[in-house]
Structure formats: C-alpha cells, structure tokens
Short mmCIF file of C-alpha atoms in Angstrom, two decimals:
data_model
loop_
_atom_site.label_atom_id
_atom_site.label_comp_id
_atom_site.label_asym_id
_atom_site.label_seq_id
_atom_site.Cartn_x
_atom_site.Cartn_y
_atom_site.Cartn_z
CA MET A 78 56.16 18.55 188.80
CA GLY A 79 59.84 19.35 187.55
CA GLU A 80 62.36 21.28 186.03
CA ALA A 81 64.25 20.85 183.26
CA PHE A 82 66.78 22.35 180.57
CA VAL A 83 68.84 21.35 177.75
CA TRP A 84 72.11 23.51 176.04
CA ARG A 85 74.03 22.49 173.06
CA SER A 86 77.28 23.54 174.25
CA PRO A 87 80.86 23.08 172.73
CA ALA A 88 81.13 19.63 174.15
CA GLY A 89 77.93 18.34 173.18
CA ILE A 90 74.34 18.69 174.54
CA TRP A 91 73.51 18.57 178.07
CA LEU A 92 69.79 17.51 179.27
CA GLY A 93 69.31 18.19 183.01
CA MET A 94 66.23 17.59 185.16
CA ASN A 95 65.03 17.65 188.82
CA GLN A 96 61.87 15.68 189.50
CA SER A 97 59.84 16.29 192.53
CA ALA A 98 58.02 13.59 194.51
CA PRO A 99 55.98 13.70 197.69
CA VAL A 100 58.51 13.71 200.57
CA GLY A 101 60.24 10.41 201.24
CA GLN A 102 58.86 8.90 197.79
CA PRO A 103 61.80 7.42 196.12
CA GLN A 104 63.09 7.35 192.72
CA ARG A 105 64.74 4.06 191.21
CA VAL A 106 67.65 4.58 189.09
CA GLU A 107 67.43 1.28 187.27
CA ARG A 108 68.88 -0.02 184.06
CA TYR A 109 67.01 -2.47 181.62
CA ALA A 110 68.76 -4.68 178.91
CA GLY A 111 67.11 -4.22 175.36
CA LEU A 112 65.57 -7.05 174.01
CA THR A 113 62.78 -8.22 172.07
CA LEU A 114 59.58 -6.34 172.71
CA PRO A 115 56.72 -8.35 173.08
CA PRO A 116 53.57 -7.45 170.89
CA GLY A 117 52.17 -5.81 173.95
CA ILE A 118 53.92 -3.93 176.37
CA PRO A 119 52.42 -4.02 180.20
CA VAL A 120 52.69 -0.30 181.23
CA THR A 121 51.46 1.10 184.81
CA HIS A 122 47.80 1.10 184.05
CA GLU A 123 47.19 -0.48 180.82
CA THR A 124 48.85 -2.57 177.79
CA LEU A 125 50.22 -0.95 174.91
CA PRO A 126 51.30 -2.27 171.54
CA ARG A 127 54.96 -1.80 170.46
CA ILE A 128 56.16 0.41 167.37
CA ALA A 129 59.54 -1.32 167.09
CA ARG A 130 60.51 -4.90 167.54
CA ASP A 131 63.85 -4.64 169.24
CA GLY A 132 64.15 -2.57 172.31
CA LEU A 133 67.33 -0.60 173.41
CA ASP A 134 69.24 -0.70 176.98
CA ILE A 135 67.67 1.96 178.90
CA ILE A 136 69.14 3.24 182.16
CA ILE A 137 65.92 5.64 184.03
CA GLY A 138 64.85 7.30 186.94
CA ARG A 139 61.34 5.69 187.75
CA PRO A 140 58.87 6.83 190.21
CA ALA A 141 58.03 4.60 192.76
CA ARG A 142 54.50 4.58 191.73
CA CYS A 143 54.95 3.47 188.23
CA TRP A 144 56.32 1.53 185.40
CA GLY A 145 57.54 4.53 183.27
CA ALA A 146 60.13 7.13 183.89
CA SER A 147 60.52 10.73 184.46
CA MET A 148 63.94 10.89 182.99
CA GLY A 149 66.55 8.60 181.26
CA ALA A 150 68.28 8.04 178.37
CA ASN A 151 69.23 5.17 175.92
CA GLU A 152 72.13 2.85 174.48
CA ALA A 153 71.28 4.47 170.90
CA GLY A 154 72.06 8.10 172.48
CA VAL A 155 68.49 9.59 173.00
CA ALA A 156 67.97 11.22 176.36
CA GLY A 157 64.44 12.60 177.60
CA SER A 158 62.55 14.19 180.60
CA VAL A 159 58.84 14.74 181.09
CA ILE A 160 57.40 17.58 183.44
CA ARG A 161 54.03 18.43 184.35
CA ALA A 162 52.31 21.50 182.14
CA ASP A 163 50.65 23.10 184.79
CA ASN A 164 50.48 22.63 188.61
CA ARG A 165 46.54 22.26 188.68
CA TRP A 166 44.78 18.97 189.84
CA HIS A 167 43.67 16.69 187.06
CA PHE A 168 41.50 13.59 187.16
CA ARG A 169 43.64 10.19 187.45
CA SER A 170 44.30 8.74 183.91
CA SER A 171 45.34 5.31 183.38
CA LEU A 172 47.83 6.57 180.45
CA LEU A 173 50.91 8.46 182.38
CA LYS A 174 53.25 10.90 180.71
CA GLU A 175 55.85 8.55 182.36
CA ASP A 176 54.85 5.67 180.56
CA LEU A 177 55.34 7.42 177.42
CA LEU A 178 58.74 8.45 177.97
CA ARG A 179 59.99 5.37 179.08
CA LEU A 180 58.01 3.38 175.85
CA ALA A 181 60.17 6.43 173.37
CA LEU A 182 63.50 6.04 175.19
CA MET A 183 62.84 2.10 174.53
CA GLN A 184 62.32 2.26 170.82
CA ALA A 185 63.91 5.29 169.50
CA THR A 186 66.70 6.03 168.12
CA SER A 187 66.92 9.85 167.80
CA ALA A 188 65.00 12.50 169.37
CA LYS A 189 62.68 13.24 166.32
CA ALA A 190 61.73 9.63 166.54
CA ALA A 191 60.99 9.90 170.09
CA VAL A 192 58.75 12.84 169.27
CA GLY A 193 57.09 10.72 166.46
CA LEU A 194 56.74 7.81 169.11
CA VAL A 195 54.87 9.74 171.88
CA SER A 196 52.63 11.51 169.16
CA LEU A 197 51.56 7.88 167.92
CA TYR A 198 50.32 6.84 171.35
CA VAL A 199 48.75 9.93 172.40
CA GLU A 200 46.73 10.30 169.10
CA ARG A 201 45.79 6.49 169.09
CA PHE A 202 45.21 5.63 173.28
CA ALA A 203 45.29 8.99 175.26
CA ARG A 204 41.36 10.22 176.35
CA SER A 205 39.76 13.14 175.85
CA GLY A 206 37.59 14.69 178.62
CA ARG A 207 38.17 14.65 182.46
CA ARG A 208 40.01 10.82 182.63
CA SER A 209 42.52 12.37 179.91
CA MET A 210 46.20 12.56 180.58
CA GLU A 211 47.59 15.25 182.21
CA PRO A 212 49.03 17.75 180.41
CA ALA A 213 52.93 17.44 179.71
CA VAL A 214 56.02 18.87 178.53
CA PHE A 215 58.22 16.05 177.25
CA THR A 216 62.07 17.30 176.15
CA PHE A 217 64.11 14.80 173.94
CA ALA A 218 67.84 15.47 173.06
CA ASP A 219 70.35 13.47 170.88
CA GLY A 220 73.61 14.37 169.70
CA GLU A 221 72.63 16.62 167.08
CA ALA A 222 69.18 17.93 168.02
CA ILE A 223 66.85 18.92 170.83
CA TRP A 224 62.98 18.90 170.88
CA VAL A 225 60.35 20.41 172.94
CA MET A 226 57.03 18.48 172.98
CA GLU A 227 53.73 19.59 174.74
CA THR A 228 50.86 17.25 175.07
CA ARG A 229 47.01 17.97 176.17
CA GLY A 230 44.53 15.22 175.62
CA ARG A 231 45.02 14.02 172.32
CA ALA A 232 46.59 17.22 171.17
CA TRP A 233 50.43 17.48 170.59
CA TRP A 234 52.60 20.14 169.81
CA ALA A 235 56.49 19.80 169.15
CA GLN A 236 59.28 22.44 168.49
CA SER A 237 62.67 22.16 167.82
CA VAL A 238 65.63 23.77 169.80
CA GLY A 239 68.58 25.78 168.49
CA HIS A 240 70.81 26.54 171.35
CA PHE A 241 69.44 26.45 174.74
CA THR A 242 66.24 26.37 177.00
CA ALA A 243 64.83 26.19 180.57
CA LEU A 244 61.44 24.58 181.17
CA THR A 245 59.02 24.36 184.13
CA GLY A 246 55.90 23.97 182.31
CA ALA A 247 53.66 25.12 179.44
CA PRO A 248 53.90 26.96 177.28
CA ALA A 249 57.35 25.60 176.47
CA TRP A 250 58.31 28.16 173.73
CA SER A 251 56.48 31.10 172.37
CA GLY A 252 54.58 31.10 169.02
CA ASP A 253 53.60 28.73 166.64
CA ALA A 254 54.96 25.11 166.87
CA ARG A 255 57.01 23.68 164.09
CA LEU A 256 55.08 20.07 164.51
CA HIS A 257 51.66 19.36 165.96
CA SER A 258 48.46 16.52 165.45
CA ALA A 259 45.54 17.56 163.16
CA ASN A 260 43.33 18.54 166.53
CA ALA A 261 45.61 20.86 167.59
CA ASP A 262 44.32 24.21 168.18
CA GLU A 263 46.52 26.98 169.49
CA ALA A 264 44.31 28.55 171.26
CA SER A 265 44.13 25.99 173.34
CA ARG A 266 47.68 25.94 174.45
CA PRO A 267 48.14 28.28 177.72
CA ALA A 268 49.08 31.97 177.09
CA CYS A 269 51.58 31.89 180.06
CA LEU A 270 53.18 29.69 182.86
CA PRO A 271 51.60 29.81 186.54
CA ALA A 272 53.40 32.34 188.51
CA ALA A 273 55.40 29.80 190.74
CA MET A 274 56.90 28.05 187.49
CA GLU A 275 57.71 30.74 186.16
CA ARG A 276 59.92 32.32 188.94
CA ARG A 277 61.79 28.78 188.89
CA GLN A 278 61.70 28.99 184.76
CA ARG A 279 63.35 32.41 185.25
CA ALA A 280 65.93 30.92 187.96
CA LEU A 281 66.49 27.82 186.10
CA ALA A 282 67.28 30.36 182.98
CA ARG A 283 69.86 32.62 184.85
CA GLY A 284 71.62 29.93 186.27
CA LEU A 285 72.08 28.41 182.57
CA ALA A 286 72.94 31.94 181.03
CA HIS A 287 75.92 32.40 183.35
CA VAL A 288 77.22 29.19 182.52
CA ILE A 289 76.85 29.91 179.03
CA ASN A 290 78.43 33.31 179.38
CA HIS A 291 81.06 32.82 181.35
CA HIS A 292 82.03 28.84 180.90
CA GLU A 293 81.98 28.31 177.36
CA THR A 294 83.06 24.79 177.14
CA GLY A 295 80.81 23.32 179.39
CA ASP A 296 81.40 22.19 182.75
CA PHE A 297 79.51 19.02 184.28
CA THR A 298 79.88 20.69 188.12
CA LEU A 299 78.63 23.95 187.21
CA LEU A 300 75.77 22.40 185.29
CA ALA A 301 75.22 20.17 188.30
CA ASN A 302 75.14 23.47 190.54
CA ILE A 303 72.00 24.83 188.34
CA LEU A 304 70.08 22.05 189.28
CA ARG A 305 71.44 22.68 192.82
CA GLY A 306 69.36 26.55 192.72
CA ASP A 307 73.61 27.28 193.02
CA ILE A 308 73.74 30.51 190.68
CA SER A 309 77.53 31.81 190.94
CA GLU A 310 77.81 30.62 194.18
CA HIS A 311 74.64 32.15 195.37
CA TRP A 312 72.53 29.67 196.74
CA GLN A 313 68.82 30.05 196.18
CA HIS A 314 66.62 29.26 199.74
CA GLN A 315 63.09 30.81 198.85
CA ASP A 316 60.26 28.49 198.32
CA ASP A 317 60.24 28.36 194.85
CA ALA A 318 64.00 27.37 194.69
CA ILE A 319 65.26 25.37 192.32
CA CYS A 320 66.34 22.78 194.53
CA ARG A 321 62.95 22.49 195.68
CA HIS A 322 62.63 22.87 199.47
CA GLY A 323 61.84 25.15 202.29
CA SER A 324 58.51 25.19 203.32
CA LEU A 325 57.41 22.85 199.99
CA TRP A 326 56.62 20.50 202.63
CA HIS A 327 54.60 18.24 200.71
CA ARG A 328 56.98 17.59 197.83
CA GLU A 329 60.69 17.79 197.08
CA THR A 330 63.16 16.94 194.53
CA ALA A 331 63.63 13.27 194.55
CA ASN A 332 66.04 12.68 191.54
CA SER A 333 68.21 14.67 189.85
CA PHE A 334 70.10 14.00 185.98
CA LEU A 335 72.50 15.40 183.87
CA ALA A 336 73.36 13.36 180.45
CA LEU A 337 75.80 14.59 177.93
CA LEU A 338 75.11 13.65 174.54
CA THR A 339 77.45 13.18 171.44
CA PRO A 340 77.02 11.79 168.17
CA GLY A 341 77.92 7.81 167.39
CA GLU A 342 78.61 7.52 171.22
CA ARG A 343 76.65 6.35 174.48
CA PRO A 344 75.26 9.47 176.28
CA GLN A 345 77.33 10.21 179.88
CA LEU A 346 74.86 10.39 182.55
CA TRP A 347 75.01 11.29 186.12
CA PHE A 348 72.47 11.14 188.94
CA THR A 349 71.65 12.16 192.20
CA GLY A 350 69.51 8.81 192.99
CA SER A 351 68.48 11.26 196.11
CA SER A 352 66.38 14.35 197.56
CA ARG A 353 68.23 17.40 198.25
CA PRO A 354 70.23 17.98 195.25
CA CYS A 355 72.02 21.07 196.91
CA ILE A 356 73.58 18.65 199.50
CA SER A 357 73.62 15.33 197.15
CA LEU A 358 76.66 13.88 195.10
CA PHE A 359 75.71 13.76 191.21
CA LYS A 360 76.88 9.99 190.39
CA PRO A 361 78.25 9.16 187.29
CA VAL A 362 76.16 5.78 185.60
CA SER A 363 78.35 2.91 183.72
CA TRP A 364 76.16 1.31 181.28
CA ASP A 365 78.18 -1.85 182.44
CA ALA A 366 78.37 -1.54 185.91
CA GLU A 367 75.23 -3.61 187.42
CA PRO A 368 76.86 -3.56 190.87
CA TRP A 369 76.16 0.55 191.11
CA PHE A 370 72.18 -0.16 190.76
CA SER A 371 72.50 -2.45 193.66
CA ARG A 372 74.39 -0.31 195.85
CA HIS A 373 72.03 2.88 194.74
CA MET A 374 69.15 1.98 197.50
CA HIS A 375 71.36 1.67 199.82
CA PHE A 376 72.37 4.84 199.53
CA TRP A 377 69.21 6.34 198.76
CA GLU A 378 67.44 4.16 202.51
CA ASN A 379 70.52 6.12 204.35
CA TRP A 380 70.63 9.19 203.17
CA ARG A 381 67.34 10.38 204.42
CA LYS A 382 69.58 10.55 207.79
CA ALA A 383 72.24 12.53 205.90
CA VAL A 384 69.20 14.93 205.20
CA ARG A 385 67.60 15.46 208.46
CA LEU A 386 71.05 16.29 209.89
CA ALA A 387 71.63 18.67 207.33
CA GLN A 388 68.66 20.48 208.05
CA ARG A 389 69.57 21.19 211.36
CA SER A 390 73.34 21.88 211.53
CA PRO A 391 74.65 23.99 208.76
CA VAL A 392 78.26 22.78 209.80
CA ILE A 393 77.44 18.94 208.69
CA ARG A 394 75.77 20.75 205.31
CA GLU A 395 78.78 22.69 204.64
CA ARG A 396 80.88 19.63 204.91
CA LEU A 397 78.97 17.30 202.63
CA ILE A 398 79.03 20.18 199.94
CA ARG A 399 82.73 20.35 199.98
CA LEU A 400 83.13 16.64 200.18
CA HIS A 401 80.88 16.00 197.07
CA ALA A 402 82.54 19.42 194.99
CA GLU A 403 85.76 17.98 195.84
CA LEU A 404 84.64 14.53 194.46
CA GLU A 405 82.57 15.63 191.52
CA GLY A 406 86.06 17.41 190.18
CA GLN A 407 87.62 14.03 189.98
CA TRP A 408 84.95 12.82 188.21
CA PRO A 409 86.11 13.44 184.33
CA ARG A 410 90.00 11.76 185.55
CA PHE A 411 88.12 8.79 186.99
CA LEU A 412 85.79 8.22 183.58
CA GLN A 413 88.93 8.86 181.38
CA GLU A 414 91.32 6.46 183.67
CA ASP A 415 88.27 3.74 183.66
CA ILE A 416 88.89 3.69 187.84
CA ASN A 417 86.16 1.47 189.34
CA VAL A 418 83.71 4.16 190.12
CA VAL A 419 81.57 1.96 192.54
CA ILE A 420 84.89 1.27 194.61
CA ARG A 421 85.15 5.48 194.47
CA LEU A 422 81.82 5.16 195.80
CA GLU A 423 81.84 2.87 198.47
CA GLN A 424 84.79 5.41 199.62
CA TRP A 425 82.59 8.40 199.28
CA TRP A 426 80.16 6.92 201.47
CA ASN A 427 82.42 5.87 204.16
CA ALA A 428 83.30 9.62 204.23
CA VAL A 429 79.99 10.61 204.40
CA ILE A 430 79.33 8.76 207.37
CA GLN A 431 82.05 9.74 209.31
CA ILE A 432 80.92 13.44 208.46
CA LEU A 433 77.55 12.64 210.07
CA LYS A 434 79.20 10.95 213.42
CA GLN A 435 80.57 14.82 214.13
CA ALA A 436 77.16 16.12 213.89
CA PRO A 437 76.53 17.97 217.49
#
C-alpha cells in the first residue's frame, strides 16, 4: 500500500511517494550500476527476459522482502512508483508489481517507454485467475511527461497526466484510458476508491492544491510536508493520515521519496529511508556518493529509538521537527555549492543523538 502524487511545476516535474510496510520491516535505499543485462533477469520468484540490452544506473527504495522496487529513478531521467490498487487480500503471485517497476527503471529512457515495458511483461507473464499479480497502480514521469498506469491480471490501462494528480489506488483517473491492452474491459476497473483510500486521496490532493495555489514555483520542503501530512501547518493525526500511523499498528510508512525531473538532467532525489515521515529527514541522494548508501542502514537501524522516544515525548518530537526543517532549508545551497552531503548527514545524526539524550 502507499500513496503518490505528481505535479508539473515551473521548476520541473515532481513525483512524491510514501510506501507502507509491516511495522519494523525496512526498505533499503540502494544504487545499482547500469550493466549489460543477461538474457534472463532473476527477479524475486521468477526469471524474466530482458527487453533492452544495456541497463541503466538506478537508485531505488527496495522492500526487504523482494528484488523489486516500490519507488526510484534512473540516470536517464525517469522516476517511478507503484502502489496497490485496492486494499483487498489477494493470493500470493510469483510475479510482483515491485519487480516490474524495477525492470522498467533498469531499461526505460522515457516515462512512456516505461509504460510500454510494464505492459509487455504484464501481457506475456502475468497470470489470470486467483494467482494473478495483485492489481497495481504505476506512476512514471520524466522531464516532459507524466503517465499513470493500472494493471489487473493480464489487462492494463494507461493515461497521461497534464498538470497534477494524487494517487492512493484504483481507479487512478475517471473516464476512458488513452492506452490499454487488447483484453482490457473498462467494466473490470473499479467504479470508485475504497473509503479509506478515498479519504487519503482527498488529503493528499488537498496538500498538493495548497502548494500549487500558494507556492507556484514549487519548494522542496513544502512538497515533503505533503508526504508528512502537514497541510498549511495543520498536522493530521487521524488513522487515515498521510503519514500513516495512529491506530494502524500493523503497517507504517517504511520510506518516503521525492524526485524532481528536468529535461536532459539526472533526477534530483530525496529519501527518508525510515518510518514516520512526520519526524524524519528527507535526505538528498547523490548519484556518485557511495558512502551515503553504507551509512543509510546505520541511520535506519538506530532511528527506531528516535521513533519510540518521539511517540512518548512531544518535546523530543518538536525538537526533531525543528532540526529537520532547518537542515532541509539548507539542502538547495549545499547541493549548489557541492558541499559533502555525507559529512553533513553525520553532523545531523550527532545532533539527533544529542536530542535523544534529553529525553525525560
């Protein structure tokens, strides 16, 4: 499960996503170099053929249980995300939606090409019946185009997005699809979102509309706050909040992701790499900074303590929020001046430790 949004802003195209997972299950933030792909690519439970010969560099958020990705981007400037289309229980399938997202990012040089790759794999390898791949909603964007895609069994539908959209499940749009498979039947698409998904979709759209209406140029911190559930400084703490905690004890947001896409450039990426985006830091990820990825797991493993203390102490929570707001406001300058982000993250972690020591 999860939620995503895309927005065509004056600064470029933004894609944001929260991905949920069982409590305590990590989502790795990993980088993979582009190499010549083998004829058969081993994914979580199967081996699937390559479509392109040469793979692309990718940075992804990978759920610990699988080979695939729930979010990420490639060096060609394509970013993507995938969420469940509904909240119903489905039989386990050998083909996972996360595997298809990673395969698309490894091989696609445009958002529309990513849609084409997923459609090929779905039509050729997805199963029908009870063991079919769970229904999914994919979002792909590059510096010029935005595409949203629904899959259900061996059928798929795809629609381009003009300005912005917020996604929590299917249907991802109303009306007919611009592209679809030969076996696609519009009647098999859901008529409306489940109630809980619809509430989160409205909250996500409300936050995005606030940013668009009041901050037209687009600002990283404001967009990060949408994923935190902070709309115009009003935090949502109800069970269906975007931050995804409260009495949802069995699942939590495991990772949050923001990508800024501009034509001809590598994507600018930020990941929390941790649960609780409401108190987490969105960390910029450099395409060439290998030490970042080795430190990421250290931060995640120790962040659980910060979450527990913040749950018990409002003072700790507010201090973490202030610390992160201050640092995130400095990211644009750090990135422009090529300041070593890894060193700055070490300083941040030392500051977090000092805050935790002040816990009552």
